[in-house]
Short mmCIF file of C-alpha atoms in Angstrom, two decimals:
data_model
loop_
_atom_site.label_atom_id
_atom_site.label_comp_id
_atom_site.label_asym_id
_atom_site.label_seq_id
_atom_site.Cartn_x
_atom_site.Cartn_y
_atom_site.Cartn_z
CA MET L 100 100.83 50.78 44.28
CA SER L 101 98.83 52.22 41.37
CA CYS L 102 98.99 55.78 40.07
CA ALA L 103 95.43 56.35 41.26
CA THR L 104 96.32 55.35 44.81
CA VAL L 105 99.48 57.44 44.75
CA ARG L 106 97.55 60.49 43.59
CA GLU L 107 95.14 59.95 46.43
CA ARG L 108 98.05 59.91 48.87
CA ALA L 109 99.93 62.79 47.23
CA PRO L 110 98.46 65.54 49.45
CA GLU L 111 99.47 63.78 52.64
CA LEU L 112 102.89 62.95 51.25
CA ALA L 113 103.45 66.58 50.34
CA LEU L 114 102.32 67.67 53.79
CA GLY L 115 104.71 65.21 55.42
CA ILE L 116 101.99 63.46 57.40
CA LEU L 117 101.83 60.14 55.61
CA SER L 118 102.66 57.14 57.79
CA GLY L 119 106.05 55.49 57.35
CA ALA L 120 104.65 52.43 55.63
CA GLU L 121 102.56 54.31 53.11
CA ARG L 122 105.25 56.93 52.59
CA ALA L 123 107.77 54.28 51.60
CA GLU L 124 105.34 52.72 49.13
CA VAL L 125 104.40 56.04 47.58
CA LEU L 126 108.02 57.12 47.25
CA LEU L 127 108.86 53.82 45.58
CA HIS L 128 106.20 54.48 42.95
CA VAL L 129 107.00 58.17 42.52
CA ASN L 130 110.69 57.47 42.00
CA GLY L 131 109.80 55.61 38.84
CA CYS L 132 106.75 57.52 37.59
CA ALA L 133 107.35 60.98 36.14
CA ARG L 134 103.66 61.86 35.98
CA CYS L 135 103.06 61.04 39.61
CA GLN L 136 106.27 62.83 40.55
CA ALA L 137 104.97 65.97 38.83
CA PHE L 138 101.64 65.58 40.61
CA VAL L 139 103.37 65.32 43.97
CA ASP L 140 105.60 68.28 43.11
CA GLU L 141 102.56 70.48 42.49
CA HIS L 142 101.17 69.56 45.90
CA SER L 143 104.56 70.18 47.46
CA GLU L 144 104.50 73.73 46.08
CA ILE L 145 101.39 74.36 48.13
CA ALA L 146 102.58 72.45 51.17
CA ASP L 147 105.76 74.52 51.17
CA LEU L 148 103.75 77.73 51.47
CA LEU L 149 101.58 76.68 54.41
CA PRO L 150 104.24 77.15 57.13
CA TYR L 151 104.52 80.77 56.04
CA LEU L 152 101.09 81.34 57.57
CA ALA L 153 102.75 81.25 60.98
CA PRO L 154 103.60 84.78 62.08
CA GLU L 155 107.16 85.94 62.57
CA VAL L 156 107.98 86.22 66.26
CA GLU L 157 110.99 87.85 67.85
CA PRO L 158 112.89 85.15 69.77
CA PRO L 159 113.97 85.76 73.38
CA ALA L 160 116.89 88.01 74.15
CA GLY L 161 120.21 86.28 73.60
CA PHE L 162 118.86 83.76 71.09
CA GLU L 163 121.08 84.89 68.25
CA ARG L 164 124.15 84.85 70.49
CA HIS L 165 123.36 81.34 71.70
CA VAL L 166 122.89 80.03 68.18
CA LEU L 167 126.15 81.49 66.95
CA ALA L 168 127.96 80.09 69.98
CA ALA L 169 126.44 76.69 69.28
CA LEU L 170 127.61 76.93 65.66
CA ARG L 171 131.13 77.62 66.80
CA GLY L 172 130.96 74.72 69.25
CA ASP L 173 129.63 72.38 66.58
CA ARG L 174 132.50 73.25 64.25
CA ARG L 175 135.07 72.46 66.94
CA ARG L 176 133.37 69.16 67.82
CA ASN L 177 133.30 68.06 64.18
CA ALA L 178 137.02 68.74 63.83
CA ARG L 179 137.86 66.63 66.89
CA ARG L 180 135.60 63.81 65.74
CA TRP L 181 137.35 63.62 62.39
CA VAL L 182 140.73 63.31 64.02
CA ALA L 183 139.51 60.60 66.39
CA ALA L 184 137.85 58.70 63.56
CA VAL L 185 141.01 58.65 61.50
CA ALA L 186 143.04 57.31 64.43
CA ALA L 187 140.45 54.70 65.38
CA THR L 188 139.99 53.48 61.83
CA ALA L 189 143.68 52.90 61.52
CA ALA L 190 143.65 50.76 64.65
CA ALA L 191 140.43 48.80 64.11
CA ALA L 192 140.10 45.74 61.92
CA VAL L 193 136.79 46.11 60.16
CA VAL L 194 135.84 43.53 57.60
CA VAL L 195 132.12 43.04 57.51
CA SER L 196 130.05 42.03 54.55
CA VAL L 197 126.40 42.74 53.99
CA ALA L 198 125.43 39.13 53.59
CA ALA L 199 127.30 37.62 56.53
CA VAL L 200 129.03 38.72 59.68
CA ARG L 201 132.56 37.43 60.14
CA VAL L 202 134.46 37.49 63.40
CA ILE L 203 136.19 40.80 63.83
CA ASP L 204 139.42 41.30 65.64
CA ALA L 205 138.47 44.28 67.73
CA GLY L 206 137.81 45.15 71.31
CA ARG L 207 140.28 42.73 72.86
CA ASP L 208 141.26 43.79 76.33
CA THR L 209 142.56 40.74 78.25
CA GLY L 210 144.44 38.93 75.54
CA SER L 211 141.96 36.07 75.71
CA GLU L 212 140.54 34.43 72.65
CA ALA L 213 137.01 35.59 73.43
CA ALA L 214 135.04 36.57 70.33
CA PRO L 215 134.84 40.30 69.70
CA VAL L 216 131.55 42.11 69.93
CA VAL L 217 129.79 42.34 66.61
CA ARG L 218 126.20 43.39 66.13
CA SER L 219 124.49 43.33 62.78
CA VAL L 220 120.87 44.19 62.23
CA SER L 221 118.55 45.04 59.40
CA MET L 222 117.57 48.62 58.86
CA THR L 223 113.91 49.08 58.20
CA GLY L 224 111.89 51.85 56.68
CA GLY L 225 108.17 52.15 57.09
CA ASP L 226 106.43 48.97 58.13
CA GLY L 227 109.34 46.57 57.97
CA HIS L 228 110.67 46.84 54.47
CA THR L 229 114.37 46.09 54.71
CA VAL L 230 116.28 49.16 53.64
CA GLY L 231 119.75 47.92 54.36
CA ARG L 232 121.97 46.73 57.14
CA VAL L 233 123.94 48.19 60.02
CA THR L 234 126.92 46.36 61.44
CA VAL L 235 128.83 47.46 64.49
CA SER L 236 132.04 45.96 65.72
CA GLY L 237 133.46 46.79 69.10
CA ARG L 238 132.19 48.17 72.35
CA SER L 239 133.09 51.68 73.34
CA THR L 240 134.78 52.83 70.13
CA ALA L 241 133.22 50.80 67.41
CA ALA L 242 133.61 50.48 63.69
CA VAL L 243 130.29 50.96 61.96
CA VAL L 244 129.20 49.99 58.49
CA VAL L 245 125.87 51.09 57.09
CA ASN L 246 124.63 49.66 53.80
CA VAL L 247 121.54 50.81 51.99
CA ASP L 248 120.00 48.69 49.27
CA TYR L 249 116.51 50.03 48.66
CA ALA L 250 114.67 52.58 46.56
CA LEU L 251 115.48 55.57 48.70
CA ALA L 252 115.65 58.84 46.83
CA ASP L 253 119.13 59.86 45.78
CA GLY L 254 120.70 62.33 48.12
CA THR L 255 122.66 62.76 51.28
CA TYR L 256 121.30 61.40 54.55
CA ALA L 257 122.53 62.18 58.02
CA LEU L 258 123.37 59.25 60.27
CA GLU L 259 122.53 59.56 63.95
CA LEU L 260 123.02 57.20 66.84
CA ARG L 261 120.21 57.56 69.33
CA ARG L 262 120.23 56.32 72.86
CA ALA L 263 117.25 55.31 74.95
CA ALA L 264 117.55 58.52 76.95
CA GLY L 265 116.93 60.53 73.80
CA ALA L 266 120.43 61.89 73.22
CA ALA L 267 121.43 61.79 69.56
CA GLN L 268 124.95 61.69 68.15
CA ARG L 269 125.51 62.50 64.53
CA ILE L 270 128.20 60.21 63.16
CA GLY L 271 128.30 61.10 59.49
CA ASP L 272 126.52 61.43 56.16
CA LEU L 273 125.61 58.66 53.74
CA SER L 274 125.15 59.35 50.03
CA VAL L 275 122.55 57.33 48.16
CA THR L 276 122.84 56.93 44.39
CA GLY L 277 120.46 54.73 42.46
CA GLY L 278 118.93 53.57 45.71
CA ARG L 279 122.21 52.33 47.10
CA GLY L 280 124.89 53.63 49.35
CA GLU L 281 127.40 52.73 52.01
CA TRP L 282 129.03 54.48 54.91
CA ARG L 283 131.95 53.28 56.99
CA GLY L 284 133.29 55.00 60.05
CA THR L 285 133.59 54.85 63.78
CA ALA L 286 131.42 55.96 66.63
CA ALA L 287 131.64 56.19 70.38
CA LEU L 288 129.08 53.80 71.80
CA SER L 289 127.61 53.15 75.21
CA PRO L 290 128.20 49.51 76.12
CA HIS L 291 125.28 47.58 77.63
CA ARG L 292 122.76 50.00 76.15
CA LYS L 293 120.44 49.59 73.25
CA LEU L 294 121.09 52.00 70.42
CA THR L 295 119.15 53.08 67.39
CA LEU L 296 120.83 54.22 64.21
CA ALA L 297 118.63 56.57 62.25
CA MET L 298 118.96 57.97 58.73
CA LEU L 299 117.56 61.45 58.30
CA ASP L 300 116.89 63.32 55.10
CA ALA L 301 117.89 66.90 54.54
CA THR L 302 114.84 68.17 56.35
CA GLY L 303 115.58 66.13 59.45
CA ALA L 304 112.84 63.57 58.92
CA VAL L 305 113.75 59.98 59.81
CA VAL L 306 113.50 57.81 56.69
CA CYS L 307 114.66 54.53 58.22
CA GLU L 308 116.32 53.17 61.32
CA ALA L 309 117.89 50.13 62.92
CA THR L 310 117.91 49.15 66.59
CA LEU L 311 121.12 47.64 67.88
CA PRO L 312 120.63 45.38 70.89
CA ALA L 313 122.64 46.00 74.03
CA VAL L 314 125.79 43.95 74.53
CA MET S 285 115.13 82.13 41.66
CA TRP S 286 114.46 84.27 44.68
CA SER S 287 117.03 82.83 47.00
CA VAL S 288 120.32 83.86 45.46
CA ALA S 289 121.26 86.00 48.45
CA ASP S 290 119.95 83.37 50.85
CA GLU S 291 121.95 80.65 49.16
CA ALA S 292 125.09 82.73 49.39
CA LEU S 293 124.54 83.20 53.11
CA LEU S 294 123.94 79.51 53.59
CA ALA S 295 127.09 78.64 51.69
CA GLY S 296 129.05 81.17 53.70
CA MET S 297 127.70 79.82 56.95
CA ALA S 298 128.58 76.28 55.92
CA ALA S 299 132.09 77.43 55.10
CA GLY S 300 132.50 78.90 58.55
CA ASP S 301 132.22 82.56 57.64
CA PRO S 302 131.15 84.24 60.89
CA ASP S 303 129.62 87.24 59.11
CA ALA S 304 127.53 84.97 56.87
CA SER S 305 126.47 82.91 59.91
CA SER S 306 125.42 86.00 61.80
CA ALA S 307 123.53 87.38 58.81
CA PHE S 308 121.82 84.04 58.18
CA VAL S 309 120.62 83.76 61.76
CA ALA S 310 119.51 87.39 61.85
CA ARG S 311 117.60 87.00 58.60
CA PHE S 312 115.67 83.86 59.52
CA GLN S 313 115.43 83.74 63.30
CA ARG S 314 112.05 85.48 63.56
CA ARG S 315 110.40 83.29 60.98
CA VAL S 316 111.96 80.10 62.37
CA PHE S 317 111.07 80.94 65.96
CA GLY S 318 107.62 82.11 64.89
CA LEU S 319 106.83 78.77 63.27
CA ALA S 320 108.32 76.85 66.18
CA VAL S 321 106.23 78.68 68.76
CA THR S 322 103.12 78.44 66.60
CA ILE S 323 103.43 74.66 66.55
CA THR S 324 104.71 74.00 70.06
CA ARG S 325 102.92 76.89 71.80
CA ASP S 326 105.72 76.82 74.38
CA PRO S 327 108.37 79.54 74.03
CA ARG S 328 111.02 77.51 75.84
CA VAL S 329 110.52 74.45 73.65
CA ALA S 330 110.27 76.71 70.61
CA GLU S 331 113.61 78.29 71.44
CA ASP S 332 115.27 74.86 71.52
CA VAL S 333 113.56 73.86 68.30
CA ALA S 334 114.54 77.07 66.55
CA GLN S 335 118.15 76.80 67.66
CA GLU S 336 118.36 73.18 66.52
CA ALA S 337 116.78 74.09 63.17
CA LEU S 338 119.45 76.69 62.50
CA LEU S 339 122.18 74.29 63.57
CA ARG S 340 120.81 71.64 61.23
CA ALA S 341 120.78 74.14 58.41
CA TRP S 342 124.48 74.59 58.98
CA ARG S 343 125.18 70.86 59.34
CA HIS S 344 123.18 69.90 56.25
CA ALA S 345 123.97 72.93 54.12
CA ALA S 346 125.73 70.70 51.60
CA ALA S 347 122.52 68.72 51.14
CA TYR S 348 120.43 71.77 50.26
CA ASP S 349 119.16 71.46 46.68
CA PRO S 350 117.93 74.74 45.18
CA ARG S 351 115.93 72.79 42.59
CA ARG S 352 113.64 71.59 45.35
CA GLY S 353 112.80 74.99 46.81
CA SER S 354 114.13 78.12 48.42
CA VAL S 355 116.45 78.24 51.41
CA ALA S 356 113.66 79.71 53.52
CA THR S 357 111.25 76.92 52.59
CA TRP S 358 113.92 74.31 53.30
CA LEU S 359 114.67 75.89 56.66
CA LEU S 360 110.98 76.10 57.58
CA THR S 361 110.56 72.42 56.68
CA ILE S 362 113.41 71.54 59.04
CA THR S 363 111.82 73.71 61.72
CA ARG S 364 108.40 72.18 61.23
CA ASN S 365 109.72 68.64 61.44
CA LEU S 366 111.65 69.39 64.62
CA ALA S 367 108.67 71.09 66.20
CA ILE S 368 106.41 68.18 65.30
CA ASP S 369 108.92 65.77 66.84
CA ALA S 370 108.99 67.89 69.99
CA MET S 371 105.22 67.64 70.19
CA ARG S 372 105.09 63.87 69.72
CA VAL S 373 105.11 63.25 73.44
CA ARG S 374 102.69 65.97 74.33
CA ARG S 375 99.99 67.09 71.96
CA PRO S 376 98.29 70.18 73.43
CA GLN S 377 94.64 70.77 73.97
CA VAL S 378 92.26 71.40 71.11
CA VAL S 379 93.66 73.87 68.63
CA ASP S 380 91.77 76.46 66.66
CA PRO S 381 93.53 76.79 63.30
CA ASP S 382 91.36 79.62 62.01
CA VAL S 383 93.52 82.15 63.83
CA LEU S 384 96.41 81.48 61.48
CA VAL S 385 94.34 82.04 58.38
CA SER S 386 93.11 85.40 59.56
CA LEU S 387 96.50 86.85 60.47
CA PRO S 388 97.66 89.60 58.13
CA LEU S 389 100.83 89.15 56.17
CA ALA S 390 102.95 92.17 55.41
CA ALA S 391 106.38 92.65 53.95
CA THR S 392 108.63 94.41 56.41
CA GLY S 393 110.68 96.06 53.70
CA ARG S 394 113.79 94.25 54.88
CA GLU S 395 113.47 91.19 52.69
CA PRO S 396 115.25 90.54 49.43
CA ALA S 397 113.06 91.20 46.43
CA GLU S 398 112.62 87.50 45.94
CA ALA S 399 111.14 87.14 49.42
CA VAL S 400 108.41 89.59 48.50
CA THR S 401 107.41 87.21 45.71
CA VAL S 402 106.95 84.44 48.24
CA LEU S 403 104.84 86.70 50.40
CA GLU S 404 102.66 87.38 47.38
CA ASP S 405 102.28 83.63 46.87
CA VAL S 406 101.36 83.22 50.52
CA ASP S 407 98.82 86.01 50.19
CA ARG S 408 97.23 84.16 47.28
CA LEU S 409 97.23 81.04 49.45
CA ARG S 410 95.48 82.92 52.21
CA HIS S 411 92.77 84.06 49.83
CA ALA S 412 92.39 80.55 48.44
CA LEU S 413 92.12 79.18 51.98
CA ALA S 414 89.43 81.71 52.80
CA ASP S 415 87.38 80.35 49.89
CA LEU S 416 87.53 76.78 51.18
CA PRO S 417 84.72 75.29 53.23
CA THR S 418 85.48 75.82 56.90
CA ASP S 419 86.04 72.17 57.72
CA GLN S 420 88.51 71.72 54.87
CA ARG S 421 90.35 74.91 55.74
CA ARG S 422 90.73 73.85 59.35
CA ALA S 423 91.98 70.40 58.37
CA ILE S 424 94.58 71.67 55.92
CA VAL S 425 95.91 74.27 58.34
CA LEU S 426 96.13 71.75 61.18
CA ALA S 427 98.03 69.36 58.93
CA GLY S 428 100.06 71.75 56.83
CA VAL S 429 101.11 74.29 59.43
CA LEU S 430 100.85 72.51 62.75
CA GLY S 431 101.92 69.12 61.44
CA PHE S 432 98.89 67.25 62.69
CA SER S 433 98.61 63.75 61.32
CA ALA S 434 95.27 62.74 59.86
CA ARG S 435 94.52 60.91 63.09
CA GLU S 436 95.32 64.01 65.14
CA VAL S 437 93.13 66.13 62.90
CA ALA S 438 90.34 63.63 63.45
CA GLU S 439 90.77 63.85 67.22
CA ASN S 440 90.98 67.63 67.24
CA GLU S 441 87.92 68.05 65.07
CA GLU S 442 86.08 65.09 66.61
CA ILE S 443 85.47 63.41 63.29
CA PRO S 444 86.22 59.93 61.92
CA LEU S 445 89.71 59.30 60.56
CA GLY S 446 88.40 58.74 57.05
CA THR S 447 86.60 62.07 57.13
CA ALA S 448 89.78 63.82 58.25
CA LYS S 449 91.74 62.30 55.38
CA THR S 450 89.07 63.27 52.89
CA ARG S 451 89.01 66.87 54.12
CA ILE S 452 92.80 67.14 53.90
CA ARG S 453 92.96 65.64 50.43
CA THR S 454 90.03 67.63 49.07
CA ALA S 455 91.40 70.87 50.47
CA MET S 456 94.80 70.27 48.87
CA LEU S 457 93.21 69.41 45.53
CA ARG S 458 91.17 72.61 45.62
CA LEU S 459 94.18 74.70 46.55
CA ARG S 460 96.18 73.06 43.79
CA ALA S 461 93.45 73.80 41.28
CA VAL S 462 93.50 77.48 42.24
CA LEU S 463 97.16 78.15 42.94
CA VAL S 464 99.04 75.93 40.53
CA THR S 465 96.96 76.85 37.52
CA GLU S 466 96.24 80.47 38.39
CA GLU S 467 98.50 83.23 37.12
CA PRO S 468 99.42 85.88 39.69
CA ALA S 469 97.71 89.21 39.26
CA GLU S 470 99.82 91.90 37.49
#
């Protein structure tokens, strides 16, 4: 994408309304072009002010109490998840490469020699550009590996598992440096249901995702 | 720059300090809820959006980068994105964006000094918006505040998609020419 085209798209990028495909292309260019980055930054300064036009409104009674209670609940849930993840990781055998999926010794329940459940799919951003790969081993408590190998901006991205019903489960954070990053951990899955793993930037916008087929 | 106190609250909230959490929520809840209800136009949905925005601020506090903007701006971006997502399945009837441009902005006297600076910037924005042609002003407010995509702007304004994109881009370029190069009045 040329600088001229990027500058044409800069307003929409700054406003956060550029389509996924175009956004990915523009970001790719901007990451390597200081002049275009500065141009986008100037538009972002304006875009950042626009939401302030909305008036302040007192939320309903009890809102503050509910939020603080939710914060306390979130802290307790995160502590339990960490403990469970440590225990599960110690028990699971997770050896999955980016290039190929090897048979994983996990999820055995009957002592049979049936192959364990392993799902590996590409993660796409925008209109199909491959961003990386997600590999899941297991059924209900699965080992998950997420690899990113694309020109995503450096930073920390939240990882969420999303079910068809809309419920989202945050499973961790992935740090990207130089366009690359990896995350390994565990997650509680719903067998027989399709899942989507989404990467979200710090503002909560989805930058890429992968759909795991049901098993 | 203007968010030292805000950053300290965010850090305290992330560290689990209940006083910092309470102060953070109290400081930003009106602005967060205000933006959420402006976009969703449903107080119940807005309440969920606002609560989730504050929770995300806590969850992603470590990812906040002061070089990229103030805490308030970061929080409003989170709020806006959540509200836009909530509206994905139900875009309301035709929206009149001119109401937002005409609303007065006033400091309440409770903000940190740095927040007053932002309000001054927003006041300059409001004046710059008022100088735009009506169709460009409407397009930029629909996109920039309400999160309308170019296609949604086109549908709301009953214009071709290309025209909507041109209005958005031209409006932003004009605002940039005025606001980024203009020095604030003494």
